[in-house]
Amino acid sequence: MAGVRRDGSLMREKGGHSFRGSRIAAAVAIGVLLGCVCAFAFPNGFFSPAPSMRNRRLSKSDLEGRTQDLSISMLKTDSMRLTEKNAELKKQVRDLTEKLRLIEQGKGHAQEQYVVSGEQPKAGPFGTVKSLRTLPTVLPDESVNPRLAKLLKKVAVRKELIVALANSNVQSMLEVWYTSIKKVGIPNYLVVALDDGIANLCQSNSVPFYKRDPDEGIDSVAKTGSNHAVSGLKFRILREFLQLGYSVLLSDVDIVYLQNPFDHLHRDSDVESMSDGHNNMTAYGYNDVFDEPAMGWARYAHTMRIWVYNSGFFYIRPTIPSIELLDRVAERLSRPPPAWDQAVFNEELFFPSHPGYIGLHAAKRTLDMYLFMNSKVLFKTVRKDANLKKLMPVIVHVNYHPDKLLRMKAVVEFYVNGKKDALDPFPDVVYERLAVSLMLICVVSACMYVESKMHEDVDPGWDSIGTML
């Protein structure tokens, strides 16, 4: 019986452990089941905001903020993309402009290579043969003037720039000159200051300038010389610019700039110059017939004529013929008899070789007289023509009139400030010369009157004139 009881108790204990294990398993299963139900029913947790509140916050604040951030990001991306595209387009424009410039120089570059290499080209078919339009430029030599070379690297654009010489005698005109250049937005220009006054003026007005090292021969003329004497210096000074490999647009200071001249040059010749001519014939050349009746049947002789180039405004490339031109003109102006630089400039440029003289082999081009306008064209023709008045010249050179500063200011008023009657008060011709002539007539008449008085044979008419004098 004792053994039976022991077995019974063992059975009870075994059954109790099994029952408790079943309850634990059931509890775990129920917990897992409830967890799955809660996870499915409450995916955002028991304490998350109500669905209506959450949706409202997303739609008004978070959604707006995210949209704004996205828009800003997109705008920044677009801006960067457009900036890069703009820079690329500018580069393409520069490249195309350079290619166009090279094309406009002519199709002679292949022929130039033949010349340089010493090979002889064959002549092509009829109508296809073209001579060289441009000569190769010289090899730059910075040892000529290291200080100027360093300055030109900062000032010049594509190895070219405007250069003007000035001393204190032309300060007022120089101020109008560089003001017009700044107004147009031309960056590549330089004033060669011939005295300290001009150097100080340029420095105080942020005008690029260059003052040469002391040179007794040049300084004496630069400080005290007349306009013509100073004009003669430019041929000596320009030589250094060309030796350094730079093309120069030489400019007098009695010029008003209205457009960038570098946009209107052809660069197909050694020298491109404005003309003193006033119409198509005089500016570009014409066949002039000389009549000599004493020759009978051969009384008519045909001559080719052109009005001179203006030595106060021309573009010159750094070629051997160009440097030879400067040397020839400077040499002739340095020795007696005194000569006008413009006359010498044209003689050396145009006179052909003949017995006892070797002419200059330089290519030349006459610039458009309505774009590069002299004051005779402006005041005698353009201002009186309704259609021509609408044209915008590149520059106006007040070279035909002595009242330069007044007319320069009038040009600015007319073309820049739009004052339509700014040019009207000025006469076509220079009455000042007429006044001088009348004064000379009066002096001569007075001398004649005094002489006749001394001989006591005064004509009554002379007596009345003497009284008037």
JSON list of C-alpha atoms in Angstrom, two decimals, residues 375-376 378-381 383-384 396 398 400-414 419-432:
[
{"chain": "A", "resi": 375, "resn": "SER", "atom": "CA", "xyz": [34.14, 116.18, -89.14]},
{"chain": "A", "resi": 376, "resn": "LYS", "atom": "CA", "xyz": [33.77, 117.38, -92.74]},
{"chain": "A", "resi": 378, "resn": "LEU", "atom": "CA", "xyz": [29.52, 115.05, -90.35]},
{"chain": "A", "resi": 379, "resn": "PHE", "atom": "CA", "xyz": [28.99, 118.80, -90.59]},
{"chain": "A", "resi": 380, "resn": "LYS", "atom": "CA", "xyz": [28.69, 119.19, -94.37]},
{"chain": "A", "resi": 381, "resn": "THR", "atom": "CA", "xyz": [26.69, 116.07, -95.23]},
{"chain": "A", "resi": 383, "resn": "ARG", "atom": "CA", "xyz": [23.70, 116.37, -90.23]},
{"chain": "A", "resi": 384, "resn": "LYS", "atom": "CA", "xyz": [21.73, 117.71, -93.23]},
{"chain": "A", "resi": 396, "resn": "VAL", "atom": "CA", "xyz": [33.85, 110.94, -85.07]},
{"chain": "A", "resi": 398, "resn": "VAL", "atom": "CA", "xyz": [37.07, 116.43, -85.34]},
{"chain": "A", "resi": 400, "resn": "TYR", "atom": "CA", "xyz": [38.66, 119.55, -90.06]},
{"chain": "A", "resi": 401, "resn": "HIS", "atom": "CA", "xyz": [37.78, 122.21, -87.50]},
{"chain": "A", "resi": 402, "resn": "PRO", "atom": "CA", "xyz": [39.90, 124.16, -85.00]},
{"chain": "A", "resi": 403, "resn": "ASP", "atom": "CA", "xyz": [37.13, 124.53, -82.40]},
{"chain": "A", "resi": 404, "resn": "LYS", "atom": "CA", "xyz": [37.66, 120.88, -81.55]},
{"chain": "A", "resi": 405, "resn": "LEU", "atom": "CA", "xyz": [36.54, 120.72, -77.93]},
{"chain": "A", "resi": 406, "resn": "LEU", "atom": "CA", "xyz": [33.21, 122.46, -78.58]},
{"chain": "A", "resi": 407, "resn": "ARG", "atom": "CA", "xyz": [32.42, 120.20, -81.51]},
{"chain": "A", "resi": 408, "resn": "MET", "atom": "CA", "xyz": [33.46, 117.08, -79.59]},
{"chain": "A", "resi": 409, "resn": "LYS", "atom": "CA", "xyz": [31.01, 117.97, -76.83]},
{"chain": "A", "resi": 410, "resn": "ALA", "atom": "CA", "xyz": [28.31, 118.63, -79.44]},
{"chain": "A", "resi": 411, "resn": "VAL", "atom": "CA", "xyz": [28.91, 115.19, -80.94]},
{"chain": "A", "resi": 412, "resn": "VAL", "atom": "CA", "xyz": [28.42, 113.63, -77.50]},
{"chain": "A", "resi": 413, "resn": "GLU", "atom": "CA", "xyz": [25.21, 115.61, -77.01]},
{"chain": "A", "resi": 414, "resn": "PHE", "atom": "CA", "xyz": [23.86, 114.56, -80.42]},
{"chain": "A", "resi": 419, "resn": "LYS", "atom": "CA", "xyz": [19.94, 116.24, -78.36]},
{"chain": "A", "resi": 420, "resn": "LYS", "atom": "CA", "xyz": [18.79, 116.56, -81.97]},
{"chain": "A", "resi": 421, "resn": "ASP", "atom": "CA", "xyz": [19.84, 120.19, -82.51]},
{"chain": "A", "resi": 422, "resn": "ALA", "atom": "CA", "xyz": [23.27, 119.89, -80.84]},
{"chain": "A", "resi": 423, "resn": "LEU", "atom": "CA", "xyz": [25.13, 120.12, -84.17]},
{"chain": "A", "resi": 424, "resn": "ASP", "atom": "CA", "xyz": [23.06, 122.96, -85.65]},
{"chain": "A", "resi": 425, "resn": "PRO", "atom": "CA", "xyz": [24.91, 126.02, -84.27]},
{"chain": "A", "resi": 426, "resn": "PHE", "atom": "CA", "xyz": [28.20, 125.12, -85.96]},
{"chain": "A", "resi": 427, "resn": "PRO", "atom": "CA", "xyz": [29.06, 126.40, -89.44]},
{"chain": "A", "resi": 428, "resn": "ASP", "atom": "CA", "xyz": [30.14, 124.09, -92.25]},
{"chain": "A", "resi": 429, "resn": "VAL", "atom": "CA", "xyz": [33.28, 126.04, -93.03]},
{"chain": "A", "resi": 430, "resn": "VAL", "atom": "CA", "xyz": [35.78, 127.48, -90.63]},
{"chain": "A", "resi": 431, "resn": "TYR", "atom": "CA", "xyz": [34.96, 131.18, -90.41]},
{"chain": "A", "resi": 432, "resn": "GLU", "atom": "CA", "xyz": [37.99, 131.70, -88.23]}
]
